[in-house]
mmCIF file of C-alpha atoms in Angstrom:
data_model
loop_
_atom_site.group_PDB
_atom_site.id
_atom_site.type_symbol
_atom_site.label_atom_id
_atom_site.label_comp_id
_atom_site.label_asym_id
_atom_site.label_seq_id
_atom_site.Cartn_x
_atom_site.Cartn_y
_atom_site.Cartn_z
ATOM 1 C CA MET A 9 -185.469 20.774 43.230
ATOM 2 C CA ALA A 10 -186.900 17.935 41.200
ATOM 3 C CA GLY A 11 -186.142 15.115 43.590
ATOM 4 C CA THR A 12 -185.195 11.607 42.498
ATOM 5 C CA GLY A 13 -186.980 8.708 40.924
ATOM 6 C CA ALA A 14 -186.820 5.965 38.361
ATOM 7 C CA ASN A 15 -185.754 8.387 35.635
ATOM 8 C CA THR A 16 -182.840 9.954 37.539
ATOM 9 C CA LEU A 17 -180.254 8.656 35.085
ATOM 10 C CA ALA A 18 -182.333 9.425 31.990
ATOM 11 C CA ARG A 19 -182.834 13.034 33.057
ATOM 12 C CA ALA A 20 -179.143 13.377 33.901
ATOM 13 C CA GLU A 21 -178.245 11.980 30.489
ATOM 14 C CA GLN A 22 -180.305 14.633 28.733
ATOM 15 C CA PHE A 23 -178.616 17.301 30.842
ATOM 16 C CA ILE A 24 -175.155 15.968 29.934
ATOM 17 C CA TRP A 25 -175.880 15.920 26.190
ATOM 18 C CA LEU A 26 -177.358 19.407 26.395
ATOM 19 C CA THR A 27 -174.673 21.194 28.421
ATOM 20 C CA ALA A 28 -171.467 19.192 28.982
ATOM 21 C CA ARG A 29 -168.068 19.453 27.365
ATOM 22 C CA VAL A 30 -166.977 16.542 25.170
ATOM 23 C CA LEU A 31 -164.839 15.174 28.013
ATOM 24 C CA GLU A 32 -167.765 14.946 30.433
ATOM 25 C CA GLN A 33 -169.962 13.473 27.700
ATOM 26 C CA ARG A 34 -167.372 10.767 27.105
ATOM 27 C CA ARG A 35 -166.997 10.171 30.830
ATOM 28 C CA PHE A 36 -170.751 9.787 31.214
ATOM 29 C CA ALA A 37 -170.899 7.368 28.298
ATOM 30 C CA HIS A 38 -168.069 5.316 29.807
ATOM 31 C CA GLY A 39 -169.480 5.318 33.310
ATOM 32 C CA PHE A 40 -173.157 4.758 32.604
ATOM 33 C CA LEU A 41 -173.722 3.729 28.976
ATOM 34 C CA GLY A 42 -171.039 1.122 28.402
ATOM 35 C CA GLY A 43 -168.735 3.402 26.406
ATOM 36 C CA GLY A 44 -165.067 2.555 26.102
ATOM 37 C CA PRO A 45 -162.159 4.242 27.879
ATOM 38 C CA ASP A 46 -160.288 5.180 24.689
ATOM 39 C CA ALA A 47 -162.760 7.951 23.882
ATOM 40 C CA VAL A 48 -162.345 9.417 27.382
ATOM 41 C CA GLU A 49 -158.573 9.451 27.110
ATOM 42 C CA THR A 50 -158.728 10.995 23.636
ATOM 43 C CA ALA A 51 -160.930 13.794 24.929
ATOM 44 C CA LEU A 52 -158.636 14.332 27.918
ATOM 45 C CA SER A 53 -155.573 14.592 25.655
ATOM 46 C CA ALA A 54 -156.895 17.882 24.279
ATOM 47 C CA TYR A 55 -155.986 19.476 27.633
ATOM 48 C CA LEU A 56 -152.420 18.069 27.726
ATOM 49 C CA ASN A 57 -149.463 20.424 27.310
ATOM 50 C CA GLU A 58 -145.936 19.712 26.135
ATOM 51 C CA ASP A 59 -144.576 20.060 29.678
ATOM 52 C CA GLY A 60 -146.565 16.994 30.767
ATOM 53 C CA GLY A 61 -149.110 18.991 32.736
ATOM 54 C CA TYR A 62 -152.676 19.875 31.857
ATOM 55 C CA GLY A 63 -154.303 23.248 31.245
ATOM 56 C CA HIS A 64 -156.910 24.843 28.968
ATOM 57 C CA ALA A 65 -159.523 25.200 31.732
ATOM 58 C CA LEU A 66 -159.730 21.489 32.475
ATOM 59 C CA GLU A 67 -160.528 22.703 35.983
ATOM 60 C CA PRO A 68 -163.163 25.306 35.037
ATOM 61 C CA ASP A 69 -162.217 27.906 37.644
ATOM 62 C CA LEU A 70 -158.766 28.336 36.042
ATOM 63 C CA ARG A 71 -158.911 29.636 32.477
ATOM 64 C CA GLY A 72 -156.161 29.882 29.907
ATOM 65 C CA PRO A 73 -153.730 27.363 28.370
ATOM 66 C CA VAL A 74 -151.004 27.060 30.998
ATOM 67 C CA SER A 75 -150.450 23.886 32.994
ATOM 68 C CA GLN A 76 -151.409 24.010 36.651
ATOM 69 C CA PRO A 77 -151.306 21.405 39.468
ATOM 70 C CA LEU A 78 -155.095 21.593 39.917
ATOM 71 C CA HIS A 79 -155.666 20.823 36.227
ATOM 72 C CA THR A 80 -153.211 17.940 36.418
ATOM 73 C CA ALA A 81 -154.876 16.512 39.529
ATOM 74 C CA HIS A 82 -158.174 16.661 37.646
ATOM 75 C CA ALA A 83 -156.587 14.758 34.754
ATOM 76 C CA LEU A 84 -155.315 12.080 37.120
ATOM 77 C CA SER A 85 -158.806 11.607 38.554
ATOM 78 C CA VAL A 86 -160.157 11.124 35.031
ATOM 79 C CA LEU A 87 -157.461 8.571 34.226
ATOM 80 C CA ASN A 88 -158.210 6.814 37.501
ATOM 81 C CA SER A 89 -161.907 6.613 36.621
ATOM 82 C CA ILE A 90 -161.110 4.687 33.439
ATOM 83 C CA GLY A 91 -158.443 2.438 34.952
ATOM 84 C CA ARG A 92 -155.522 4.069 33.158
ATOM 85 C CA CYS A 93 -153.544 5.637 35.958
ATOM 86 C CA ASP A 94 -150.342 3.834 34.975
ATOM 87 C CA GLY A 95 -147.581 3.513 32.414
ATOM 88 C CA GLN A 96 -145.972 6.302 30.439
ATOM 89 C CA ARG A 97 -148.925 8.652 30.838
ATOM 90 C CA VAL A 98 -148.444 8.729 34.618
ATOM 91 C CA GLU A 99 -144.656 8.787 34.351
ATOM 92 C CA ARG A 100 -145.018 11.958 32.269
ATOM 93 C CA ILE A 101 -147.354 13.497 34.844
ATOM 94 C CA CYS A 102 -144.978 12.670 37.694
ATOM 95 C CA ARG A 103 -142.133 14.399 35.854
ATOM 96 C CA TYR A 104 -144.331 17.481 35.582
ATOM 97 C CA LEU A 105 -145.184 17.294 39.293
ATOM 98 C CA THR A 106 -141.476 17.083 40.120
ATOM 99 C CA ASP A 107 -140.758 20.167 38.025
ATOM 100 C CA VAL A 108 -143.431 22.341 39.658
ATOM 101 C CA SER A 109 -143.069 21.241 43.291
ATOM 102 C CA THR A 110 -141.943 23.564 46.061
ATOM 103 C CA LYS A 111 -138.796 23.116 48.118
ATOM 104 C CA GLU A 112 -140.820 20.764 50.345
ATOM 105 C CA GLY A 113 -141.377 18.495 47.375
ATOM 106 C CA ALA A 114 -145.128 19.150 47.324
ATOM 107 C CA LEU A 115 -147.581 21.057 45.156
ATOM 108 C CA PRO A 116 -148.806 24.631 45.320
ATOM 109 C CA ALA A 117 -152.422 25.266 44.436
ATOM 110 C CA LEU A 118 -151.583 27.780 41.727
ATOM 111 C CA LEU A 119 -148.375 28.678 39.926
ATOM 112 C CA PRO A 120 -147.631 32.323 39.061
ATOM 113 C CA THR A 121 -147.756 31.385 35.353
ATOM 114 C CA GLN A 122 -151.530 31.806 35.723
ATOM 115 C CA ARG A 123 -151.023 35.562 35.926
ATOM 116 C CA GLY A 124 -152.506 37.245 32.888
ATOM 117 C CA TYR A 125 -155.203 34.628 32.412
ATOM 118 C CA PRO A 126 -158.637 34.652 34.073
ATOM 119 C CA ALA A 127 -158.911 32.761 37.340
ATOM 120 C CA ALA A 128 -161.375 32.509 40.198
ATOM 121 C CA PRO A 129 -160.823 35.357 42.672
ATOM 122 C CA PHE A 130 -160.821 32.877 45.561
ATOM 123 C CA ILE A 131 -157.611 31.246 44.220
ATOM 124 C CA PRO A 132 -154.949 33.936 44.723
ATOM 125 C CA ILE A 133 -151.930 34.220 42.419
ATOM 126 C CA VAL A 134 -148.682 34.852 44.297
ATOM 127 C CA ASP A 135 -145.054 34.902 43.195
ATOM 128 C CA ASP A 136 -143.797 32.194 45.556
ATOM 129 C CA PRO A 137 -146.800 29.974 46.329
ATOM 130 C CA PRO A 138 -146.521 27.586 49.283
ATOM 131 C CA ALA A 139 -147.097 23.867 49.151
ATOM 132 C CA GLU A 140 -150.644 22.970 50.120
ATOM 133 C CA LEU A 141 -152.365 19.805 51.294
ATOM 134 C CA LEU A 142 -155.356 20.901 49.225
ATOM 135 C CA ALA A 143 -153.360 20.439 46.012
ATOM 136 C CA THR A 144 -151.028 17.625 47.049
ATOM 137 C CA GLY A 145 -153.201 15.232 49.078
ATOM 138 C CA PRO A 146 -155.566 14.016 46.328
ATOM 139 C CA VAL A 147 -152.695 13.473 43.890
ATOM 140 C CA VAL A 148 -150.560 11.500 46.333
ATOM 141 C CA GLY A 149 -153.500 9.422 47.533
ATOM 142 C CA LEU A 150 -154.602 8.585 44.018
ATOM 143 C CA LEU A 151 -151.106 7.580 42.880
ATOM 144 C CA HIS A 152 -150.604 5.360 45.926
ATOM 145 C CA GLY A 153 -154.072 3.888 45.430
ATOM 146 C CA ASN A 154 -152.993 2.826 41.943
ATOM 147 C CA GLN A 155 -149.708 1.414 43.287
ATOM 148 C CA VAL A 156 -147.676 3.941 41.348
ATOM 149 C CA TRP A 157 -144.099 4.254 42.561
ATOM 150 C CA HIS A 158 -142.119 7.306 41.557
ATOM 151 C CA ALA A 159 -139.369 9.313 43.246
ATOM 152 C CA TRP A 160 -141.673 12.341 43.488
ATOM 153 C CA LEU A 161 -143.923 10.481 45.898
ATOM 154 C CA PHE A 162 -141.402 10.125 48.722
ATOM 155 C CA ARG A 163 -141.184 13.761 49.807
ATOM 156 C CA ALA A 164 -144.737 14.519 48.734
ATOM 157 C CA THR A 165 -146.016 11.709 50.960
ATOM 158 C CA ASP A 166 -143.983 12.991 53.907
ATOM 159 C CA PHE A 167 -145.428 16.461 53.335
ATOM 160 C CA CYS A 168 -148.972 15.091 53.376
ATOM 161 C CA TRP A 169 -148.394 13.183 56.612
ATOM 162 C CA SER A 170 -146.995 16.293 58.278
ATOM 163 C CA ALA A 171 -149.856 18.438 57.025
ATOM 164 C CA VAL A 172 -152.529 15.969 58.127
ATOM 165 C CA ASP A 173 -150.924 15.499 61.540
ATOM 166 C CA ALA A 174 -150.814 19.282 62.018
ATOM 167 C CA LEU A 175 -154.495 19.882 61.226
ATOM 168 C CA GLU A 176 -156.313 21.487 64.129
ATOM 169 C CA GLN A 177 -158.570 24.100 62.542
ATOM 170 C CA SER A 178 -159.657 23.236 59.029
ATOM 171 C CA HIS A 179 -162.322 23.671 56.380
ATOM 172 C CA PRO A 180 -164.243 21.169 54.231
ATOM 173 C CA TYR A 181 -162.127 21.225 51.064
ATOM 174 C CA GLU A 182 -158.932 20.750 53.047
ATOM 175 C CA VAL A 183 -160.494 17.844 54.930
ATOM 176 C CA GLU A 184 -161.604 16.299 51.635
ATOM 177 C CA ALA A 185 -158.013 16.559 50.396
ATOM 178 C CA ALA A 186 -156.762 14.949 53.598
ATOM 179 C CA ILE A 187 -159.147 12.013 53.347
ATOM 180 C CA ALA A 188 -158.265 11.556 49.671
ATOM 181 C CA PHE A 189 -154.655 11.158 50.773
ATOM 182 C CA LEU A 190 -155.482 8.848 53.670
ATOM 183 C CA ASP A 191 -157.704 6.602 51.539
ATOM 184 C CA GLY A 192 -154.707 5.808 49.339
ATOM 185 C CA ALA A 193 -151.822 6.023 51.815
ATOM 186 C CA PRO A 194 -149.797 2.767 52.017
ATOM 187 C CA ASP A 195 -149.458 2.829 55.826
ATOM 188 C CA ARG A 196 -152.992 1.707 56.559
ATOM 189 C CA ALA A 197 -152.703 1.611 60.343
ATOM 190 C CA ARG A 198 -151.398 5.161 60.449
ATOM 191 C CA ALA A 199 -154.050 6.250 57.940
ATOM 192 C CA GLU A 200 -156.863 4.774 60.041
ATOM 193 C CA ALA A 201 -155.608 6.485 63.186
ATOM 194 C CA ALA A 202 -155.265 9.825 61.388
ATOM 195 C CA ALA A 203 -158.735 9.448 59.854
ATOM 196 C CA ASP A 204 -160.270 8.758 63.265
ATOM 197 C CA ARG A 205 -158.799 11.994 64.605
ATOM 198 C CA LEU A 206 -159.897 13.881 61.509
ATOM 199 C CA GLY A 207 -163.434 12.570 61.871
ATOM 200 C CA ARG A 208 -163.624 13.874 65.423
ATOM 201 C CA LEU A 209 -162.393 17.249 64.162
ATOM 202 C CA VAL A 210 -165.100 17.320 61.481
ATOM 203 C CA ARG A 211 -167.814 16.679 64.041
ATOM 204 C CA GLU A 212 -166.437 19.037 66.695
ATOM 205 C CA GLN A 213 -166.030 21.896 64.209
ATOM 206 C CA ARG A 214 -169.377 21.135 62.534
ATOM 207 C CA LEU A 215 -167.820 20.833 59.089
ATOM 208 C CA ALA A 216 -170.479 18.373 57.874
ATOM 209 C CA VAL A 217 -174.216 19.041 57.807
ATOM 210 C CA LEU A 218 -175.557 16.041 59.711
ATOM 211 C CA ASP A 219 -179.192 17.125 59.434
ATOM 212 C CA PRO A 220 -179.975 18.542 55.975
ATOM 213 C CA SER A 221 -183.277 19.919 57.259
ATOM 214 C CA ARG A 222 -181.328 22.276 59.569
ATOM 215 C CA PRO A 223 -178.441 23.697 57.469
ATOM 216 C CA ALA A 224 -178.415 26.926 59.467
ATOM 217 C CA ASP A 225 -177.091 24.949 62.437
ATOM 218 C CA TYR A 226 -173.845 24.356 60.535
ATOM 219 C CA PRO A 227 -171.725 27.435 59.747
ATOM 220 C CA VAL A 228 -170.306 27.903 56.271
ATOM 221 C CA ALA A 229 -166.517 28.184 56.290
ATOM 222 C CA THR A 230 -164.923 31.604 55.962
ATOM 223 C CA GLY A 231 -164.528 32.591 52.319
ATOM 224 C CA TYR A 232 -167.055 30.063 51.076
ATOM 225 C CA ALA A 233 -170.156 31.084 49.148
ATOM 226 C CA PRO A 234 -173.454 31.443 51.031
ATOM 227 C CA GLY A 235 -174.973 27.991 51.319
ATOM 228 C CA GLU A 236 -171.729 26.214 50.362
ATOM 229 C CA HIS A 237 -172.314 23.448 52.882
ATOM 230 C CA HIS A 238 -170.668 20.051 52.874
ATOM 231 C CA PHE A 239 -172.421 16.816 53.772
ATOM 232 C CA PRO A 240 -171.312 13.327 54.831
ATOM 233 C CA HIS A 241 -171.379 12.112 51.218
ATOM 234 C CA ASP A 242 -168.909 14.849 50.240
ATOM 235 C CA TYR A 243 -166.305 13.266 52.507
ATOM 236 C CA ALA A 244 -167.257 9.585 52.146
ATOM 237 C CA ARG A 245 -167.856 9.411 48.408
ATOM 238 C CA THR A 246 -167.706 5.620 48.470
ATOM 239 C CA PRO A 247 -168.530 3.098 51.205
ATOM 240 C CA GLY A 248 -164.861 2.086 51.265
ATOM 241 C CA SER A 249 -163.601 5.524 52.267
ATOM 242 C CA LEU A 250 -162.189 5.900 55.767
ATOM 243 C CA ALA A 251 -164.571 8.855 56.144
ATOM 244 C CA ARG A 252 -167.537 6.482 56.065
ATOM 245 C CA ARG A 253 -166.751 5.651 59.693
ATOM 246 C CA TRP A 254 -167.331 9.256 60.716
ATOM 247 C CA PHE A 255 -171.082 9.045 60.253
ATOM 248 C CA THR A 256 -173.894 6.836 61.487
ATOM 249 C CA ASP A 257 -176.034 4.920 59.017
ATOM 250 C CA GLU A 258 -178.863 7.355 59.673
ATOM 251 C CA GLU A 259 -176.667 10.399 59.049
ATOM 252 C CA LEU A 260 -175.356 8.983 55.802
ATOM 253 C CA GLU A 261 -178.805 7.974 54.568
ATOM 254 C CA ARG A 262 -180.106 11.489 55.226
ATOM 255 C CA SER A 263 -177.115 12.855 53.328
ATOM 256 C CA LEU A 264 -177.743 10.602 50.336
ATOM 257 C CA ASP A 265 -181.453 11.469 50.386
ATOM 258 C CA HIS A 266 -180.474 15.121 50.259
ATOM 259 C CA LEU A 267 -178.039 14.493 47.388
ATOM 260 C CA ALA A 268 -180.677 12.664 45.365
ATOM 261 C CA ALA A 269 -183.229 15.406 45.977
ATOM 262 C CA GLU A 270 -180.808 18.050 44.721
ATOM 263 C CA GLN A 271 -181.252 16.944 41.106
ATOM 264 C CA GLN A 272 -182.750 19.931 39.307
ATOM 265 C CA ASP A 273 -185.645 20.105 36.857
ATOM 266 C CA ASP A 274 -183.211 20.081 33.921
ATOM 267 C CA GLY A 275 -181.648 16.811 35.126
ATOM 268 C CA GLY A 276 -178.397 18.235 36.479
ATOM 269 C CA TRP A 277 -177.114 19.026 39.947
ATOM 270 C CA PRO A 278 -176.263 22.569 41.078
ATOM 271 C CA VAL A 279 -172.844 24.015 41.881
ATOM 272 C CA THR A 280 -172.600 25.429 45.383
ATOM 273 C CA TRP A 281 -169.288 27.265 45.207
ATOM 274 C CA ARG A 282 -168.978 30.900 44.259
ATOM 275 C CA ARG A 283 -169.920 31.620 40.646
ATOM 276 C CA TRP A 284 -167.616 34.269 39.264
ATOM 277 C CA ALA A 285 -168.152 33.837 35.493
ATOM 278 C CA PRO A 286 -171.020 32.360 33.446
ATOM 279 C CA GLY A 287 -168.892 29.755 31.672
ATOM 280 C CA THR A 288 -167.391 28.318 34.828
ATOM 281 C CA ALA A 289 -170.804 27.575 36.319
ATOM 282 C CA LEU A 290 -171.977 26.041 33.040
ATOM 283 C CA GLU A 291 -168.930 23.776 32.842
ATOM 284 C CA GLY A 292 -169.017 22.972 36.544
ATOM 285 C CA ARG A 293 -172.549 21.574 36.653
ATOM 286 C CA PRO A 294 -171.836 18.485 34.496
ATOM 287 C CA LEU A 295 -168.846 17.713 36.725
ATOM 288 C CA VAL A 296 -171.025 17.948 39.828
ATOM 289 C CA THR A 297 -173.683 15.837 38.116
ATOM 290 C CA LEU A 298 -171.220 13.063 37.295
ATOM 291 C CA ARG A 299 -169.975 13.075 40.882
ATOM 292 C CA ALA A 300 -173.514 12.879 42.258
ATOM 293 C CA LEU A 301 -174.398 9.927 40.018
ATOM 294 C CA GLU A 302 -171.183 8.111 40.916
ATOM 295 C CA THR A 303 -171.744 8.665 44.636
ATOM 296 C CA LEU A 304 -175.364 7.509 44.567
ATOM 297 C CA ARG A 305 -174.424 4.420 42.556
ATOM 298 C CA SER A 306 -171.543 3.549 44.875
ATOM 299 C CA TYR A 307 -174.023 3.339 47.762
ATOM 300 C CA GLY A 308 -176.467 1.239 45.795
ATOM 301 C CA ARG A 309 -179.050 3.944 45.252
ATOM 302 C CA PRO A 310 -181.291 3.204 42.229
ATOM 303 C CA LEU A 311 -180.748 5.521 39.288
ATOM 304 C CA GLY A 312 -183.377 4.091 36.956
#
């Protein structure tokens, strides 16, 4: 680990130019070098399919050309980051989401059309996949956060409320999906109450490493890679997130210190999830690096 310092951003920039896909290069330029949003959207359009969804390994753990909900959620997050989560582009995405939703009106993590193309072994391909909060929550929260109104959102929102209310035993990625939904949900009073309960669950089940110097005190969730811990900053990625209330100032500062110190000698941040193919890890690191820089900046940490 290289730690952090005045040249954090400069070292990350070199890493991005050296290793990242064009899309992540354009995103970095937009987010940190004053680049325009048009170049980001042009790069993103290369992943767009005729059905209105996105594919072509936009989400690196799913290879192949076919559209998938996880790719499309990734595309929405990119559009959100450049202030273009609106208009015909989002109308087209919502039509795709309507077409691929389950009988509950929500999204499965992976459609069976992925069969025949490489995919991470921890994302199973089944013939009749169920709706999942993991896939649906971030999409619904992001669309509501951008004040998008579409018929698809009605049943999908109800599904997310039911799924969040039913959470008793969970794991970090599902909790992250839940908080992404709650951060954008229109019913703010209900969202705050649900987030308070979820925060207690996170602490009781030790789903966040509150002391980075003692990671062994916090069990890794079943099926996760060794060392695939989650920290306060993974849940509260901005100070405005409802998850920020789950942690004391001291806990969050320790978490951000740990995040900053995770920058590697080559300027990028490491992936912690299971690496099942060389290309997926290579493509994943720039994504993790962008997220780390955005999180540190949102909390006012100096990047140099």
